[in-house]
Amino acid sequence: MYCTKILLIEDNLSDAFLINSFLAQTDEKNFDVTHVDSLGSASTHLMQPWFDLVLLDLSLPDTHGIDTLLGLQKKAPDLPIVVLTDIDDEMLAQQMLQNGAQDYLVKEKINKTWIKSTIKRVVVQFKKKKEERKHENRHKRELLSRLHAYEERLNRMVDELKTLETLSYTDGLTEIWNRYYFEKVFNKKWIHHCRHEQPISLIMIDIDSF
């Protein structure tokens, strides 16, 4: 059976002992808890990618409140975080959740059933969302690749059209502009001069005797 690996960041030894006791009270023995007492102490452990979840006390010797959560997220952006606190404050709970915590537990209300079910639910949901993000990112990369291919194809078609247009304007033998090009330029100039009420001049030269 898979063992859920938990990093408990808690400076109060009584609270840490109580949480460890709750997680140990299970027949499956499927929780492996590593305990540290500060965010700084957690840094070394977070360098190893083996944890499934962090239980985070907000009040630590080296950080406090929202800074604790934000500091941990910088160190472990891919780990789900369950906040532990002594403060039963709905506004604080909302703030934690809005800033990336997956859940918020008030210590005095925690029991073994609640904390175990919370951990299992958070780990499952976080993994599911992570897989969904991977799928979305893969889908986006595929769409961008297809879009890039379409853009390249379109650019090639535009270049080909420009080449064909240039060929249609010139005589194949002499490479001199032909009548089609003359009519196009003349119509453009005619419209421009009519719009600005300006006169237009046209010079015709017979070169048959050259």
Coordinates of N, CA and C in Angstrom, one line a residue:
M1 N 0.8 -1.2 0.0 CA 0.0 0.0 0.0 C 0.9 1.3 0.0
Y2 N 0.5 2.3 -0.8 CA 1.3 3.5 -0.9 C 1.2 4.3 0.4
C3 N 2.4 4.8 0.8 CA 2.5 5.6 2.0 C 2.6 7.1 1.7
T4 N 1.6 7.8 2.2 CA 1.6 9.3 2.0 C 2.7 9.9 2.8
K5 N 3.6 10.6 2.1 CA 4.7 11.3 2.8 C 4.4 12.7 3.1
I6 N 4.5 13.1 4.4 CA 4.0 14.4 4.8 C 5.2 15.1 5.5
L7 N 5.3 16.4 5.1 CA 6.3 17.3 5.8 C 5.5 18.1 6.8
L8 N 5.7 18.0 8.1 CA 5.0 18.7 9.1 C 5.9 19.9 9.6
I9 N 5.5 21.1 9.3 CA 6.3 22.3 9.7 C 5.6 22.9 10.9
E10 N 6.1 22.6 12.1 CA 5.4 23.0 13.3 C 6.4 23.2 14.5
D11 N 6.4 24.4 15.1 CA 7.4 24.7 16.1 C 6.9 24.3 17.5
N12 N 5.6 24.1 17.6 CA 5.1 23.7 18.9 C 5.1 22.1 19.0
L13 N 6.0 21.6 20.0 CA 6.2 20.2 20.1 C 5.0 19.4 20.5
S14 N 4.1 20.1 21.3 CA 2.9 19.4 21.8 C 1.9 19.2 20.6
D15 N 1.8 20.3 19.8 CA 1.0 20.2 18.6 C 1.5 19.1 17.6
A16 N 2.8 19.1 17.4 CA 3.5 18.2 16.5 C 3.2 16.7 17.0
F17 N 3.4 16.5 18.3 CA 3.2 15.2 18.9 C 1.7 14.8 18.7
L18 N 0.8 15.7 18.9 CA -0.7 15.4 18.8 C -1.0 15.0 17.3
I19 N -0.5 15.7 16.3 CA -0.7 15.4 14.9 C -0.1 14.1 14.5
N20 N 1.1 13.9 15.0 CA 1.7 12.6 14.7 C 0.9 11.4 15.3
S21 N 0.4 11.7 16.5 CA -0.4 10.6 17.2 C -1.7 10.3 16.4
F22 N -2.3 11.4 15.9 CA -3.5 11.2 15.1 C -3.2 10.3 13.8
L23 N -2.1 10.7 13.2 CA -1.8 10.0 11.9 C -1.3 8.6 12.1
A24 N -0.8 8.3 13.3 CA -0.3 7.0 13.7 C -1.4 6.1 14.0
Q25 N -2.6 6.6 14.4 CA -3.7 5.8 14.9 C -4.5 5.3 13.7
T26 N -3.9 4.4 12.9 CA -4.6 3.8 11.7 C -4.0 2.5 11.5
D27 N -4.9 1.6 11.1 CA -4.4 0.2 10.9 C -3.5 0.1 9.7
E28 N -3.8 1.0 8.7 CA -3.0 0.9 7.4 C -1.6 1.3 7.6
K29 N -1.3 2.2 8.5 CA 0.0 2.8 8.7 C 0.5 3.4 7.4
N30 N -0.4 4.2 6.8 CA 0.0 4.8 5.5 C 0.3 6.2 5.5
F31 N 0.9 6.7 6.6 CA 1.3 8.1 6.7 C 2.8 8.1 7.2
D32 N 3.7 8.7 6.5 CA 5.1 8.9 6.9 C 5.3 10.3 7.1
V33 N 5.5 10.7 8.4 CA 5.6 12.1 8.7 C 7.1 12.5 9.0
T34 N 7.6 13.6 8.4 CA 8.8 14.2 8.7 C 8.6 15.6 9.4
H35 N 9.1 15.8 10.6 CA 8.8 17.0 11.3 C 10.0 17.9 11.4
V36 N 9.7 19.2 11.1 CA 10.7 20.3 11.3 C 10.0 21.4 12.0
D37 N 10.9 22.3 12.6 CA 10.2 23.3 13.4 C 10.3 24.8 12.9
S38 N 10.8 24.9 11.6 CA 10.9 26.2 11.0 C 10.9 26.1 9.5
L39 N 10.6 27.2 8.8 CA 10.6 27.2 7.4 C 12.0 27.0 6.8
G40 N 13.0 27.6 7.5 CA 14.3 27.4 7.1 C 14.8 26.0 7.2
S41 N 14.4 25.3 8.3 CA 14.7 23.9 8.4 C 14.1 23.0 7.4
A42 N 12.9 23.5 6.9 CA 12.2 22.7 5.8 C 12.9 22.7 4.5
S43 N 13.7 23.8 4.3 CA 14.3 24.0 2.9 C 15.1 22.8 2.4
T44 N 15.9 22.2 3.3 CA 16.8 21.0 3.0 C 15.9 19.9 2.5
H45 N 14.8 19.6 3.3 CA 13.9 18.5 3.0 C 13.2 18.7 1.7
L46 N 12.8 20.0 1.4 CA 12.0 20.3 0.2 C 12.9 20.2 -1.0
M47 N 14.2 20.1 -0.9 CA 15.0 19.9 -2.1 C 14.8 18.5 -2.7
Q48 N 14.3 17.6 -1.8 CA 14.1 16.2 -2.3 C 12.6 16.1 -2.7
P49 N 12.3 15.5 -3.9 CA 10.9 15.5 -4.4 C 10.1 14.4 -3.9
W50 N 10.2 14.0 -2.6 CA 9.5 12.8 -2.2 C 8.2 13.0 -1.4
F51 N 7.9 14.3 -1.1 CA 6.8 14.6 -0.2 C 5.5 14.7 -1.1
D52 N 4.4 14.3 -0.5 CA 3.1 14.4 -1.1 C 2.3 15.6 -0.6
L53 N 2.6 16.1 0.6 CA 1.8 17.2 1.2 C 2.6 17.8 2.3
V54 N 2.3 19.1 2.5 CA 2.9 19.8 3.7 C 1.8 20.3 4.6
L55 N 2.0 20.0 5.9 CA 1.2 20.5 7.0 C 1.9 21.7 7.5
L56 N 1.4 22.9 7.4 CA 2.1 24.1 7.7 C 1.5 24.9 8.8
D57 N 2.2 25.1 9.9 CA 1.8 26.1 11.0 C 2.2 27.5 10.5
L58 N 1.2 28.4 10.7 CA 1.5 29.8 10.2 C 2.4 30.6 11.0
S59 N 2.5 30.2 12.3 CA 3.4 31.0 13.2 C 4.6 30.2 13.6
L60 N 5.7 30.6 12.9 CA 7.0 29.9 13.1 C 8.1 30.8 13.6
P61 N 9.2 30.3 14.1 CA 10.2 31.2 14.6 C 10.8 32.2 13.5
D62 N 10.8 31.8 12.3 CA 11.4 32.6 11.2 C 10.4 33.2 10.2
T63 N 9.1 33.0 10.5 CA 8.1 33.7 9.6 C 6.8 33.6 10.3
H64 N 5.8 34.4 9.8 CA 4.5 34.5 10.4 C 3.4 34.8 9.4
G65 N 2.2 34.3 9.6 CA 1.1 34.6 8.8 C 1.2 34.3 7.3
I66 N 0.6 35.2 6.5 CA 0.6 34.9 5.1 C 2.0 34.8 4.5
D67 N 3.0 35.4 5.1 CA 4.4 35.3 4.6 C 4.9 33.9 4.7
T68 N 4.4 33.1 5.7 CA 4.7 31.7 5.9 C 4.3 30.9 4.7
L69 N 3.0 31.1 4.3 CA 2.5 30.4 3.1 C 3.2 30.8 1.9
L70 N 3.4 32.1 1.6 CA 4.0 32.5 0.4 C 5.5 32.1 0.3
G71 N 6.1 32.1 1.5 CA 7.5 31.6 1.5 C 7.7 30.2 1.2
L72 N 6.7 29.4 1.7 CA 6.7 27.9 1.4 C 6.4 27.6 -0.1
Q73 N 5.5 28.4 -0.6 CA 5.2 28.2 -2.0 C 6.3 28.5 -2.9
K74 N 7.2 29.4 -2.6 CA 8.4 29.7 -3.4 C 9.3 28.5 -3.4
K75 N 9.4 27.9 -2.2 CA 10.3 26.7 -2.0 C 9.7 25.5 -2.6
A76 N 8.4 25.3 -2.6 CA 7.8 24.1 -3.0 C 6.5 24.4 -3.8
P77 N 6.6 24.9 -5.0 CA 5.4 25.3 -5.8 C 4.6 24.2 -6.2
D78 N 5.1 22.9 -6.2 CA 4.4 21.8 -6.7 C 3.8 20.9 -5.6
L79 N 3.8 21.4 -4.4 CA 3.3 20.6 -3.3 C 2.0 21.2 -2.7
P80 N 1.0 20.3 -2.4 CA -0.2 20.8 -1.8 C 0.1 21.2 -0.3
I81 N -0.6 22.3 0.1 CA -0.3 22.8 1.5 C -1.6 22.9 2.3
V82 N -1.6 22.3 3.4 CA -2.7 22.4 4.4 C -2.2 23.2 5.5
V83 N -2.9 24.4 5.8 CA -2.5 25.3 6.8 C -3.0 24.9 8.2
L84 N -2.2 24.9 9.2 CA -2.5 24.6 10.6 C -2.4 26.0 11.3
T85 N -3.4 26.3 12.1 CA -3.4 27.5 12.9 C -4.2 27.4 14.2
D86 N -3.9 28.3 15.1 CA -4.7 28.4 16.3 C -5.9 29.3 16.2
I87 N -5.9 30.1 15.1 CA -6.9 31.1 14.9 C -8.1 30.6 14.1
D88 N -9.2 30.6 14.7 CA -10.5 30.2 14.0 C -11.1 31.5 13.4
D89 N -10.6 31.9 12.2 CA -11.0 33.1 11.5 C -11.4 32.8 10.1
E90 N -12.6 33.0 9.7 CA -13.1 32.7 8.4 C -12.4 33.6 7.3
M91 N -12.2 34.8 7.6 CA -11.5 35.7 6.7 C -10.0 35.3 6.4
L92 N -9.4 34.9 7.5 CA -8.0 34.4 7.4 C -8.0 33.1 6.5
A93 N -9.0 32.2 6.8 CA -9.1 31.0 6.0 C -9.2 31.3 4.5
Q94 N -10.1 32.2 4.2 CA -10.3 32.6 2.8 C -9.1 33.2 2.2
Q95 N -8.3 34.0 3.0 CA -7.1 34.5 2.5 C -6.1 33.5 2.2
M96 N -6.0 32.5 3.0 CA -5.1 31.4 2.8 C -5.4 30.6 1.5
L97 N -6.7 30.3 1.4 CA -7.2 29.5 0.2 C -7.0 30.3 -1.1
Q98 N -7.2 31.6 -1.0 CA -7.1 32.5 -2.2 C -5.6 32.6 -2.6
N99 N -4.7 32.4 -1.7 CA -3.3 32.5 -1.9 C -2.6 31.2 -2.2
G100 N -3.4 30.1 -2.4 CA -2.8 28.9 -2.8 C -2.9 27.7 -1.9
A101 N -3.3 27.9 -0.6 CA -3.4 26.7 0.3 C -4.6 25.9 -0.1
Q102 N -4.4 24.6 0.1 CA -5.5 23.6 -0.4 C -6.6 23.5 0.7
D103 N -6.2 23.7 2.0 CA -7.2 23.6 3.1 C -6.6 24.4 4.3
Y104 N -7.5 24.5 5.3 CA -7.2 25.4 6.5 C -7.8 24.6 7.7
L105 N -6.9 24.2 8.6 CA -7.4 23.5 9.8 C -7.1 24.2 11.1
V106 N -8.1 24.4 11.9 CA -7.9 25.0 13.2 C -7.5 23.9 14.2
K107 N -6.4 24.1 14.9 CA -5.8 23.0 15.6 C -6.7 22.4 16.7
E108 N -7.4 23.3 17.4 CA -8.3 22.8 18.5 C -9.5 22.0 18.1
K109 N -9.7 22.1 16.8 CA -10.9 21.3 16.2 C -10.4 20.0 15.5
I110 N -9.1 19.8 15.4 CA -8.6 18.7 14.6 C -8.8 17.4 15.4
N111 N -9.3 16.3 14.7 CA -9.3 15.0 15.3 C -8.7 14.0 14.3
K112 N -8.5 12.8 14.7 CA -7.8 11.9 13.8 C -8.5 11.6 12.5
T113 N -9.8 11.5 12.6 CA -10.6 11.3 11.4 C -10.6 12.5 10.4
W114 N -10.7 13.6 10.9 CA -10.8 14.8 10.1 C -9.4 15.1 9.4
I115 N -8.3 15.0 10.2 CA -7.0 15.3 9.5 C -6.7 14.2 8.5
K116 N -7.0 13.0 8.8 CA -6.6 11.9 7.8 C -7.5 12.1 6.5
S117 N -8.8 12.3 6.7 CA -9.6 12.5 5.5 C -9.2 13.7 4.7
T118 N -8.8 14.8 5.4 CA -8.4 16.0 4.8 C -7.2 15.8 3.9
I119 N -6.2 15.1 4.5 CA -4.9 14.8 3.8 C -5.2 14.0 2.6
K120 N -6.0 12.9 2.7 CA -6.3 12.0 1.6 C -7.0 12.8 0.5
R121 N -8.0 13.6 0.9 CA -8.8 14.3 -0.1 C -7.9 15.4 -0.9
V122 N -7.1 16.1 -0.1 CA -6.2 17.1 -0.7 C -5.2 16.5 -1.7
V123 N -4.6 15.4 -1.3 CA -3.6 14.8 -2.1 C -4.2 14.3 -3.4
V124 N -5.4 13.7 -3.3 CA -6.0 13.2 -4.5 C -6.4 14.3 -5.4
Q125 N -7.1 15.4 -4.9 CA -7.5 16.5 -5.7 C -6.3 17.2 -6.3
F126 N -5.2 17.4 -5.6 CA -4.1 18.1 -6.1 C -3.5 17.3 -7.3
K127 N -3.4 16.0 -7.1 CA -2.8 15.2 -8.2 C -3.7 15.2 -9.4
K128 N -5.0 15.2 -9.2 CA -6.0 15.3 -10.3 C -5.8 16.6 -11.1
K129 N -5.8 17.7 -10.3 CA -5.6 19.0 -10.9 C -4.3 19.2 -11.6
K130 N -3.2 18.5 -11.1 CA -1.9 18.6 -11.7 C -2.0 17.8 -13.0
E131 N -2.6 16.7 -13.1 CA -2.8 15.9 -14.3 C -3.6 16.7 -15.3
E132 N -4.6 17.4 -14.8 CA -5.5 18.2 -15.7 C -4.6 19.4 -16.3
R133 N -3.8 20.0 -15.5 CA -2.9 21.1 -16.0 C -2.0 20.5 -17.1
K134 N -1.4 19.3 -16.8 CA -0.5 18.7 -17.8 C -1.2 18.5 -19.1
H135 N -2.4 18.0 -19.0 CA -3.2 17.7 -20.2 C -3.5 19.0 -20.9
E136 N -3.9 20.1 -20.2 CA -4.2 21.3 -20.8 C -2.9 21.9 -21.5
N137 N -1.8 21.8 -20.8 CA -0.5 22.4 -21.3 C -0.1 21.6 -22.6
R138 N -0.3 20.3 -22.5 CA 0.0 19.5 -23.7 C -0.9 19.8 -24.9
H139 N -2.2 20.0 -24.6 CA -3.1 20.4 -25.6 C -2.8 21.8 -26.2
K140 N -2.4 22.7 -25.3 CA -2.0 24.1 -25.8 C -0.7 24.0 -26.7
R141 N 0.2 23.1 -26.3 CA 1.5 23.0 -27.1 C 1.1 22.4 -28.5
E142 N 0.2 21.4 -28.5 CA -0.2 20.9 -29.8 C -0.9 21.9 -30.6
L143 N -1.8 22.7 -30.0 CA -2.5 23.8 -30.8 C -1.5 24.8 -31.3
L144 N -0.5 25.2 -30.5 CA 0.5 26.2 -30.9 C 1.3 25.6 -32.0
S145 N 1.7 24.3 -31.9 CA 2.4 23.7 -33.0 C 1.7 23.7 -34.3
R146 N 0.4 23.3 -34.2 CA -0.4 23.3 -35.4 C -0.6 24.7 -36.0
L147 N -0.8 25.7 -35.1 CA -0.9 27.1 -35.5 C 0.3 27.6 -36.2
H148 N 1.5 27.2 -35.6 CA 2.8 27.6 -36.2 C 2.9 27.0 -37.6
A149 N 2.5 25.7 -37.8 CA 2.6 25.0 -39.1 C 1.7 25.7 -40.1
Y150 N 0.4 26.1 -39.6 CA -0.5 26.8 -40.5 C 0.1 28.2 -40.9
E151 N 0.7 28.9 -40.0 CA 1.3 30.2 -40.3 C 2.4 30.0 -41.3
E152 N 3.2 29.0 -41.2 CA 4.3 28.8 -42.1 C 3.7 28.5 -43.5
R153 N 2.7 27.7 -43.5 CA 2.1 27.3 -44.8 C 1.5 28.5 -45.4
L154 N 0.8 29.4 -44.6 CA 0.2 30.6 -45.1 C 1.2 31.5 -45.7
N155 N 2.4 31.7 -45.0 CA 3.4 32.5 -45.5 C 4.0 32.0 -46.8
R156 N 4.1 30.7 -46.9 CA 4.6 30.2 -48.2 C 3.6 30.5 -49.3
M157 N 2.3 30.3 -49.0 CA 1.3 30.6 -50.0 C 1.3 32.1 -50.4
V158 N 1.5 33.0 -49.4 CA 1.6 34.4 -49.7 C 2.8 34.7 -50.6
D159 N 3.9 34.1 -50.3 CA 5.1 34.3 -51.1 C 4.9 33.8 -52.6
E160 N 4.2 32.6 -52.7 CA 3.9 32.0 -54.0 C 3.0 32.9 -54.8
L161 N 2.0 33.5 -54.1 CA 1.0 34.4 -54.7 C 1.7 35.7 -55.2
K162 N 2.7 36.2 -54.4 CA 3.4 37.4 -54.8 C 4.3 37.1 -56.1
T163 N 4.8 35.9 -56.1 CA 5.6 35.5 -57.2 C 4.8 35.3 -58.5
L164 N 3.6 34.7 -58.3 CA 2.7 34.6 -59.4 C 2.2 35.9 -59.9
E165 N 1.9 36.8 -59.0 CA 1.4 38.1 -59.3 C 2.5 38.9 -60.1
T166 N 3.7 38.8 -59.7 CA 4.8 39.4 -60.4 C 5.0 38.8 -61.8
L167 N 4.8 37.5 -61.9 CA 4.9 36.9 -63.2 C 3.8 37.3 -64.1
S168 N 2.6 37.5 -63.5 CA 1.4 38.0 -64.3 C 1.6 39.4 -64.8
Y169 N 2.4 40.2 -64.2 CA 2.6 41.6 -64.6 C 3.7 41.8 -65.7
T170 N 4.5 40.8 -65.9 CA 5.6 40.9 -66.8 C 5.5 40.0 -68.0
D171 N 6.1 40.5 -69.1 CA 6.2 39.7 -70.3 C 7.2 38.6 -70.2
G172 N 6.9 37.4 -70.5 CA 7.8 36.3 -70.3 C 9.0 36.3 -71.1
L173 N 9.0 37.0 -72.3 CA 10.1 37.1 -73.2 C 11.1 38.2 -72.8
T174 N 10.5 39.4 -72.7 CA 11.3 40.7 -72.5 C 11.4 41.0 -71.0
E175 N 10.5 40.4 -70.1 CA 10.5 40.8 -68.7 C 10.2 42.2 -68.5
I176 N 9.4 42.8 -69.4 CA 8.9 44.2 -69.3 C 7.5 44.2 -68.8
W177 N 7.1 45.2 -68.0 CA 5.7 45.2 -67.5 C 4.8 45.1 -68.7
N178 N 3.7 44.4 -68.6 CA 2.7 44.2 -69.6 C 1.5 45.1 -69.4
R179 N 0.5 44.8 -70.3 CA -0.7 45.7 -70.3 C -1.5 45.5 -69.0
Y180 N -1.5 44.3 -68.5 CA -2.2 44.0 -67.2 C -1.7 44.9 -66.1
Y181 N -0.4 45.0 -66.0 CA 0.2 45.8 -65.0 C -0.1 47.3 -65.3
F182 N -0.1 47.7 -66.6 CA -0.4 49.1 -66.9 C -1.8 49.4 -66.5
E183 N -2.8 48.6 -66.7 CA -4.2 48.8 -66.4 C -4.3 48.9 -64.9
K184 N -3.6 48.1 -64.2 CA -3.7 48.1 -62.7 C -3.2 49.4 -62.1
V185 N -2.0 49.8 -62.6 CA -1.4 51.0 -62.1 C -2.3 52.2 -62.5
F186 N -2.7 52.2 -63.8 CA -3.5 53.3 -64.3 C -4.8 53.5 -63.5
N187 N -5.5 52.4 -63.2 CA -6.8 52.5 -62.4 C -6.5 53.0 -61.0
K188 N -5.4 52.6 -60.4 CA -5.1 53.1 -59.1 C -4.8 54.6 -59.1
K189 N -4.0 55.0 -60.1 CA -3.7 56.4 -60.2 C -5.0 57.2 -60.5
W190 N -5.8 56.7 -61.4 CA -7.0 57.4 -61.8 C -8.0 57.6 -60.6
I191 N -8.1 56.6 -59.7 CA -9.0 56.7 -58.5 C -8.4 57.7 -57.6
H192 N -7.0 57.7 -57.4 CA -6.4 58.6 -56.5 C -6.6 60.1 -56.9
H193 N -6.4 60.3 -58.2 CA -6.5 61.7 -58.7 C -7.9 62.2 -58.7
C194 N -8.9 61.3 -59.0 CA -10.3 61.7 -58.9 C -10.7 62.0 -57.5
R195 N -10.2 61.3 -56.5 CA -10.5 61.5 -55.1 C -10.0 62.9 -54.7
H196 N -8.8 63.2 -55.2 CA -8.2 64.5 -54.8 C -8.4 65.6 -55.8
E197 N -9.2 65.3 -56.9 CA -9.6 66.3 -57.9 C -8.3 66.9 -58.5
Q198 N -7.4 66.0 -58.9 CA -6.1 66.4 -59.5 C -6.1 65.9 -60.9
P199 N -5.4 66.7 -61.8 CA -5.3 66.2 -63.2 C -4.3 65.0 -63.3
I200 N -4.4 64.3 -64.3 CA -3.5 63.2 -64.6 C -3.1 63.2 -66.0
S201 N -1.8 62.9 -66.2 CA -1.2 62.9 -67.6 C -0.8 61.5 -68.0
L202 N -0.9 61.2 -69.3 CA -0.5 59.9 -69.8 C 0.3 60.1 -71.0
I203 N 1.4 59.6 -71.1 CA 2.3 59.7 -72.2 C 2.4 58.3 -72.9
M204 N 2.1 58.3 -74.2 CA 2.1 57.0 -75.0 C 3.2 57.2 -76.0
I205 N 4.1 56.2 -76.1 CA 5.2 56.3 -77.1 C 5.2 55.0 -77.9
D206 N 5.3 55.2 -79.2 CA 5.4 54.1 -80.2 C 6.8 53.7 -80.4
I207 N 7.2 52.5 -80.0 CA 8.6 52.0 -80.1 C 8.7 50.9 -81.2
D208 N 7.8 50.8 -82.1 CA 7.8 49.8 -83.1 C 9.1 49.9 -84.0
S209 N 9.5 51.2 -84.2 CA 10.7 51.4 -85.1 C 12.0 51.3 -84.4
F210 N 12.1 50.9 -83.1 CA 13.3 50.8 -82.4 C 14.2 49.8 -83.1

